[in-house]
XYZ file of C-alpha atoms in Angstrom:
499
model
C 127.008 98.972 74.312
C 128.039 95.420 73.549
C 126.015 92.603 72.082
C 124.336 91.391 68.898
C 122.460 93.895 66.787
C 120.686 91.553 64.391
C 118.571 89.535 66.846
C 116.474 90.162 69.922
C 118.544 89.236 72.970
C 117.339 87.087 75.814
C 118.836 89.325 78.516
C 120.024 92.897 78.805
C 121.850 94.826 81.505
C 121.745 98.582 82.004
C 124.029 100.413 84.420
C 122.780 103.944 85.014
C 125.323 106.282 86.639
C 123.130 109.200 87.665
C 123.664 112.359 89.651
C 121.951 110.877 92.695
C 121.762 107.110 92.193
C 123.876 104.405 90.598
C 121.729 101.509 89.454
C 121.947 98.131 87.745
C 118.859 96.681 86.087
C 118.753 93.263 84.432
C 115.974 92.676 81.921
C 114.545 89.558 80.350
C 113.418 90.283 76.798
C 110.744 88.250 75.068
C 110.306 90.310 71.934
C 108.432 93.450 73.015
C 107.680 91.943 76.427
C 110.301 93.308 78.830
C 110.613 91.962 82.363
C 112.756 93.494 85.082
C 114.376 90.527 86.816
C 116.954 92.330 88.973
C 117.111 95.928 90.146
C 119.660 97.330 92.589
C 120.540 100.924 93.331
C 122.865 102.890 95.554
C 122.073 106.544 96.327
C 125.680 107.623 95.911
C 124.959 111.329 95.354
C 127.723 111.865 92.789
C 126.348 115.294 91.914
C 125.834 116.504 95.474
C 128.769 118.976 95.454
C 128.731 119.773 91.750
C 127.098 123.246 91.910
C 129.736 124.446 94.402
C 132.896 122.611 93.368
C 132.271 121.595 89.745
C 133.572 118.199 90.817
C 131.981 114.892 91.774
C 131.311 114.300 95.455
C 134.259 112.519 97.072
C 131.957 110.403 99.206
C 129.770 109.817 96.152
C 132.741 108.518 94.154
C 133.606 106.062 96.927
C 130.014 104.769 97.097
C 129.672 104.693 93.314
C 132.901 102.744 92.825
C 131.854 100.153 95.399
C 128.508 99.742 93.634
C 130.028 99.574 90.151
C 132.514 96.886 91.183
C 129.634 94.787 92.446
C 127.576 95.486 89.317
C 130.493 94.457 87.097
C 130.740 91.153 88.975
C 127.001 90.526 88.526
C 127.222 91.279 84.801
C 130.215 88.979 84.437
C 128.245 86.199 86.095
C 125.029 86.740 84.130
C 126.715 87.436 80.753
C 123.766 89.305 79.196
C 123.325 89.615 75.445
C 123.249 93.420 75.638
C 125.056 95.652 78.118
C 124.673 99.422 78.459
C 126.643 101.595 80.838
C 125.551 105.231 80.718
C 126.197 108.342 82.805
C 124.107 111.486 82.884
C 124.389 115.097 84.098
C 126.810 114.830 87.040
C 129.542 112.962 85.166
C 128.863 115.013 82.041
C 129.311 118.363 83.807
C 131.974 117.571 86.400
C 135.555 118.644 85.755
C 136.737 115.257 86.960
C 134.072 113.350 84.980
C 136.588 111.979 82.417
C 138.907 110.941 85.242
C 136.032 109.093 86.939
C 135.169 107.235 83.723
C 138.800 106.181 83.279
C 138.943 104.917 86.842
C 135.726 102.937 86.384
C 137.097 101.316 83.232
C 140.416 100.463 84.905
C 138.919 99.028 88.098
C 135.739 97.364 86.817
C 136.093 96.911 83.062
C 132.872 98.890 82.538
C 133.146 101.536 79.828
C 130.815 104.437 80.463
C 128.978 106.249 77.698
C 128.466 109.821 78.887
C 125.166 111.011 77.462
C 124.850 114.556 76.188
C 121.912 116.565 77.507
C 120.115 115.993 74.219
C 120.775 112.235 74.315
C 119.601 111.990 77.911
C 116.377 113.869 77.157
C 115.677 111.725 74.106
C 116.374 108.452 75.922
C 114.114 109.403 78.799
C 111.267 110.426 76.489
C 111.700 107.259 74.457
C 111.456 105.272 77.694
C 108.165 106.983 78.524
C 106.806 106.043 75.091
C 108.087 102.490 75.460
C 106.098 102.164 78.680
C 102.995 104.007 77.411
C 102.882 104.191 73.577
C 99.946 106.602 73.508
C 101.630 109.071 75.877
C 101.365 112.678 74.703
C 102.460 115.917 76.293
C 105.805 116.580 77.975
C 108.154 114.007 79.473
C 109.982 115.401 82.495
C 112.946 113.446 83.857
C 114.348 114.719 87.144
C 117.822 113.600 88.145
C 120.065 114.795 90.932
C 121.321 117.894 89.122
C 119.195 118.366 86.002
C 115.666 118.241 84.640
C 115.043 117.149 81.050
C 111.814 118.322 79.414
C 110.890 116.735 76.088
C 107.739 116.977 73.987
C 106.225 113.632 72.967
C 103.187 112.600 70.945
C 102.026 110.253 68.178
C 104.749 107.831 69.235
C 107.463 110.373 68.474
C 110.088 112.240 70.483
C 110.308 115.938 69.691
C 112.378 118.847 70.967
C 113.888 118.726 74.432
C 115.666 121.029 76.861
C 117.941 120.405 79.869
C 117.573 122.710 82.866
C 119.546 123.006 86.119
C 116.570 121.989 88.232
C 117.750 118.853 90.011
C 117.743 118.907 93.838
C 121.534 119.289 94.080
C 121.507 122.176 91.590
C 118.784 123.902 93.591
C 120.258 123.388 97.040
C 123.700 124.751 96.162
C 124.926 123.566 99.551
C 122.471 125.794 101.433
C 119.749 124.778 103.929
C 116.333 124.176 102.371
C 114.344 127.404 102.028
C 111.050 126.907 100.198
C 110.644 130.501 99.051
C 114.222 130.715 97.756
C 113.773 127.447 95.863
C 110.415 128.541 94.406
C 111.990 131.719 93.065
C 114.894 129.801 91.585
C 112.558 127.272 89.960
C 110.497 130.052 88.388
C 113.637 131.713 87.026
C 115.122 128.533 85.564
C 111.847 127.444 83.978
C 111.635 130.568 81.814
C 113.449 129.026 78.784
C 110.859 126.210 78.658
C 107.641 128.163 79.086
C 106.903 128.810 75.435
C 107.769 125.386 74.000
C 107.238 122.735 76.695
C 103.960 123.552 78.413
C 101.150 121.098 77.698
C 98.097 119.477 79.253
C 99.809 116.338 80.549
C 103.162 115.920 82.266
C 104.812 112.491 82.302
C 107.001 112.481 85.403
C 110.151 110.326 85.439
C 112.650 109.865 88.253
C 112.930 108.362 91.701
C 112.038 111.522 93.612
C 108.786 111.957 91.743
C 107.969 108.255 92.113
C 108.332 108.839 95.853
C 105.854 111.713 95.577
C 103.409 109.376 93.848
C 103.815 106.846 96.666
C 103.275 109.593 99.210
C 100.060 110.631 97.476
C 98.891 107.006 97.424
C 99.438 106.780 101.180
C 97.689 110.083 101.910
C 94.677 109.242 99.727
C 94.542 105.577 100.832
C 94.865 104.513 97.203
C 94.564 100.713 97.011
C 96.723 99.842 93.992
C 100.387 100.429 94.811
C 101.648 100.511 91.221
C 103.488 103.721 90.357
C 103.687 103.193 86.590
C 100.920 105.193 84.880
C 99.537 106.358 88.208
C 97.819 109.653 87.434
C 96.577 112.618 89.419
C 95.119 116.022 88.673
C 97.239 119.136 88.835
C 95.338 120.186 91.952
C 96.151 116.904 93.721
C 99.773 117.076 92.562
C 100.144 120.627 93.832
C 98.638 119.621 97.167
C 100.968 116.663 97.737
C 103.951 118.724 96.536
C 103.224 121.468 99.057
C 102.698 118.854 101.765
C 106.105 117.306 101.029
C 107.805 120.708 100.957
C 106.434 121.540 104.416
C 107.562 118.315 106.074
C 110.759 117.939 108.036
C 113.300 115.446 106.829
C 112.608 113.244 109.854
C 108.894 113.247 109.062
C 109.465 112.325 105.418
C 111.717 109.440 106.400
C 108.740 107.878 108.204
C 106.592 108.015 105.062
C 106.001 104.831 102.994
C 108.566 104.240 100.251
C 110.833 107.179 101.193
C 114.395 106.391 102.253
C 116.642 108.596 104.373
C 118.582 109.919 101.387
C 115.440 110.348 99.283
C 113.905 112.440 102.058
C 116.779 114.900 101.603
C 115.924 115.618 97.958
C 112.148 115.163 97.978
C 111.194 118.745 99.019
C 113.173 120.127 96.072
C 111.505 117.700 93.656
C 108.128 118.683 95.099
C 108.712 122.385 94.454
C 109.897 121.715 90.902
C 106.668 119.815 90.245
C 104.691 122.673 91.756
C 106.580 125.124 89.542
C 105.937 123.094 86.387
C 102.214 123.117 87.109
C 102.080 126.834 87.881
C 104.366 128.142 85.143
C 103.815 125.666 82.285
C 100.122 125.009 82.851
C 100.007 121.221 83.202
C 96.570 119.884 84.094
C 97.362 116.223 84.760
C 100.425 114.355 86.026
C 101.140 110.765 85.001
C 104.075 108.942 86.568
C 106.305 106.694 84.479
C 108.486 103.962 85.954
C 110.236 103.791 82.567
C 112.837 106.343 81.532
C 116.446 106.611 80.381
C 117.346 102.956 80.938
C 114.386 101.618 78.992
C 114.862 104.302 76.348
C 118.448 103.158 75.702
C 117.245 99.583 75.518
C 114.472 100.297 73.035
C 116.695 102.483 70.900
C 118.919 99.427 70.437
C 116.007 97.073 69.736
C 114.754 99.299 66.928
C 111.508 100.829 65.728
C 109.919 97.507 64.728
C 109.973 96.428 68.354
C 108.762 99.758 69.685
C 105.589 99.789 67.567
C 104.357 96.496 69.051
C 101.738 97.039 71.747
C 103.420 96.347 75.130
C 100.182 95.244 76.774
C 99.530 92.611 74.118
C 103.151 91.480 74.137
C 103.242 91.262 77.927
C 99.950 89.419 78.324
C 100.874 87.035 75.520
C 104.204 86.209 77.162
C 102.687 85.826 80.633
C 99.776 83.744 79.410
C 102.009 81.479 77.336
C 104.396 80.881 80.227
C 101.661 79.805 82.642
C 99.187 78.285 80.208
C 99.327 74.832 78.649
C 97.407 75.340 75.398
C 99.321 77.644 72.991
C 96.502 77.912 70.468
C 93.755 78.662 72.973
C 94.047 82.488 73.311
C 93.746 83.117 69.573
C 90.889 80.657 69.216
C 88.973 82.208 72.118
C 89.519 85.734 70.758
C 88.123 84.720 67.391
C 85.198 82.853 68.926
C 83.918 85.705 71.116
C 84.543 88.397 68.501
C 80.970 88.358 67.138
C 79.688 88.976 70.652
C 82.154 91.720 71.590
C 81.626 93.660 68.363
C 77.918 93.974 69.157
C 78.460 95.433 72.620
C 78.575 99.210 73.145
C 82.144 100.567 73.541
C 83.609 100.414 77.036
C 86.639 102.632 76.376
C 86.958 103.271 72.636
C 86.490 100.821 69.798
C 90.201 100.333 69.099
C 91.104 100.166 72.791
C 88.305 97.686 73.471
C 89.814 95.411 70.836
C 93.235 95.585 72.518
C 91.824 94.903 75.989
C 89.695 92.029 74.707
C 92.712 90.411 73.084
C 94.782 91.002 76.219
C 92.137 89.233 78.321
C 92.079 86.344 75.848
C 95.885 86.142 76.022
C 95.420 85.472 79.737
C 92.589 82.948 79.361
C 94.846 80.038 80.384
C 96.685 81.948 83.117
C 95.348 79.772 85.933
C 96.135 76.421 84.361
C 99.078 75.777 86.707
C 97.517 77.369 89.813
C 95.860 75.481 92.657
C 92.117 75.289 91.880
C 91.136 76.306 95.427
C 93.005 79.609 95.049
C 92.895 80.105 91.289
C 90.508 83.055 91.286
C 92.444 85.077 93.854
C 95.886 84.274 92.428
C 94.954 84.955 88.793
C 93.169 88.182 89.745
C 96.163 89.448 91.729
C 98.667 88.598 88.990
C 96.713 90.524 86.381
C 96.010 93.530 88.610
C 99.667 93.912 89.637
C 101.570 92.431 86.698
C 104.714 94.318 85.679
C 103.272 94.831 82.211
C 103.332 98.424 80.893
C 101.014 100.032 78.405
C 97.895 99.997 80.609
C 96.264 102.531 82.862
C 95.188 101.633 86.381
C 91.574 101.533 85.211
C 92.542 99.074 82.493
C 94.416 96.921 85.023
C 91.261 96.723 87.109
C 89.175 95.950 84.016
C 91.395 93.035 82.983
C 91.658 91.669 86.533
C 87.857 91.742 86.854
C 87.505 89.897 83.548
C 89.988 87.187 84.575
C 88.282 86.802 87.949
C 84.997 86.095 86.131
C 86.779 83.793 83.662
C 87.702 81.544 86.598
C 84.275 81.662 88.242
C 84.874 84.460 90.722
C 81.916 86.369 92.148
C 80.841 89.732 90.813
C 82.406 91.384 93.875
C 85.924 90.157 92.837
C 88.622 89.323 95.426
C 89.211 93.062 96.116
C 85.838 94.819 95.893
C 87.053 98.100 97.402
C 89.898 98.366 94.877
C 87.723 97.578 91.887
C 84.868 99.828 92.978
C 87.289 102.725 93.358
C 88.777 102.244 89.887
C 85.804 101.066 87.810
C 82.293 102.445 87.520
C 79.280 100.119 87.388
C 79.266 100.018 83.597
C 82.916 99.014 83.289
C 82.598 96.391 86.029
C 79.633 94.837 84.232
C 81.400 94.915 80.881
C 84.573 93.336 82.294
C 82.558 90.593 83.951
C 80.691 89.864 80.706
C 84.027 89.583 78.867
C 85.341 87.151 81.471
C 82.179 85.048 81.378
C 82.361 84.855 77.573
C 85.949 83.596 77.844
C 84.884 81.107 80.532
C 82.107 79.813 78.277
C 84.539 79.349 75.392
C 87.110 77.504 77.518
C 84.645 75.237 79.334
C 82.497 74.447 76.307
C 85.533 73.206 74.402
C 87.528 71.713 77.248
C 90.124 74.338 76.252
C 90.489 72.707 72.817
C 90.724 75.133 69.863
C 89.656 72.323 67.519
C 86.409 71.654 69.389
C 85.709 75.359 69.811
C 85.663 75.731 66.023
C 82.493 73.617 65.942
C 80.444 76.081 67.993
C 79.403 79.712 67.549
C 78.397 82.592 69.801
C 76.644 85.792 68.838
C 74.501 88.629 70.122
C 71.474 89.788 68.138
C 69.915 92.822 69.808
C 68.882 91.395 73.197
C 69.312 87.714 72.374
C 72.469 85.733 73.092
C 72.705 82.846 70.622
C 74.866 79.783 71.183
C 75.000 77.052 68.568
C 77.017 74.037 67.489
C 77.343 72.022 64.299
C 74.982 69.016 64.261
C 77.780 66.461 64.609
C 79.090 68.144 67.772
C 75.930 69.518 69.401
C 75.501 66.665 71.898
C 79.163 66.870 72.931
C 79.457 70.632 73.233
C 76.075 71.846 74.466
C 75.716 69.908 77.700
C 74.544 70.990 81.150
C 77.757 72.819 82.119
C 77.745 74.705 78.843
C 74.150 75.784 79.447
C 75.048 77.024 82.931
C 77.948 79.056 81.573
C 75.779 80.491 78.794
C 73.003 81.440 81.219
C 75.495 83.273 83.427
C 76.768 85.233 80.428
C 73.247 86.065 79.232
C 72.312 87.279 82.697
C 75.398 89.511 82.816
C 74.440 90.971 79.445
C 70.769 91.371 80.347
C 69.919 89.223 77.335
C 67.667 86.272 76.539
C 69.491 83.013 75.871
C 68.812 80.929 72.794
C 70.692 77.651 72.334
C 70.512 75.965 68.942
C 71.562 72.493 67.879
C 70.373 70.460 70.869
């Protein structure tokens, strides 16, 4: 690692030399808000021959060196504030691993940190927590040759174990045989059965992300966002068995599955099946964050990690596209009396986070064309690369922002929203958006003017008022229309005072 340790950097680069892929990711850091701005990988397969030869694949070394030379040139051009270059199981276990690291340093200038099994497991688990702070259960990171299982919960990383359960370790140079692989998986999972079984499995790694994409395609799932995509153990077992039965040629035709990924996917599928059967997992959640993000957050420190990523991300996105810096906080304070008197949508604490996140985005459409503002703002919120939110919460926030900009109750993607949100959550999200719309339009998006009006809910009566000196200016016809729309969404009577 190189770079300053006493200040948050503007950019970071992580080179991940894995058993299957070699990847460069460039991040833009805005405090706790982390944006991936460049992501390139090469499926070099360094660990392909490791179980048989104890050495790195010759072809893999050639492909990896070509990729690393390019990555070094990109890093030299970008000059990030932080740079990490890390290698995992293949380089760690190969007899010629040290020789490979020396060659990389000599030919590219990149100095590789070879992670121990314990360090790799911790970094991966920390990455899961960085992307979903409330994650609890077992983080499972599958690479080309190994599987790291680590217990997580209460924002902490606990004990971990490294097992020889990567696709290359399971194939051992032999043709794929499902029953042989199942037996091997069961045998190698034995050391983890007593300490790493749990209700929820957090799956990390490209092969499992491909399984998630396959399940999305099979089930016609409308939101193609892998991070925090969740499925039941029954659904996971079904898609795993489907993948294990398919030929390589068939898998290559599936959405999001490359030729080289199709080679390893059946092995990853049977490992997932084995984890469910032998460790008793009931739900699978997929994380797009893992070792790379874990290394990054370890460097940024605990103070950064405890900040809510959803609030940080929405604040950064809203500030970049909005034009009134003080508006989100003013709107959040103004609608608070209303929101606190509504029944919980998720849980009281989570409702507060989602309400503030929606308010952070209240000026999101300021720079968008007014004829397309609803659709563009809705789509940005639904598919934003902001972690720390479930798919249901994405839909909730997108529905709120659609209403904030005057969108119909159906939203721009009714089928998507109806699949993710029940009637109660759709109504609550719309009411939140209409409250934000009322605040913004009443005040002309001015925090100073907004301070001269008040909004509250008393049983079944929505009350809107303004100080006498500002009543004529703030409580005009448009304000009344916005207030009536909100009252209707709440099923409340409207009472306007100060006119």
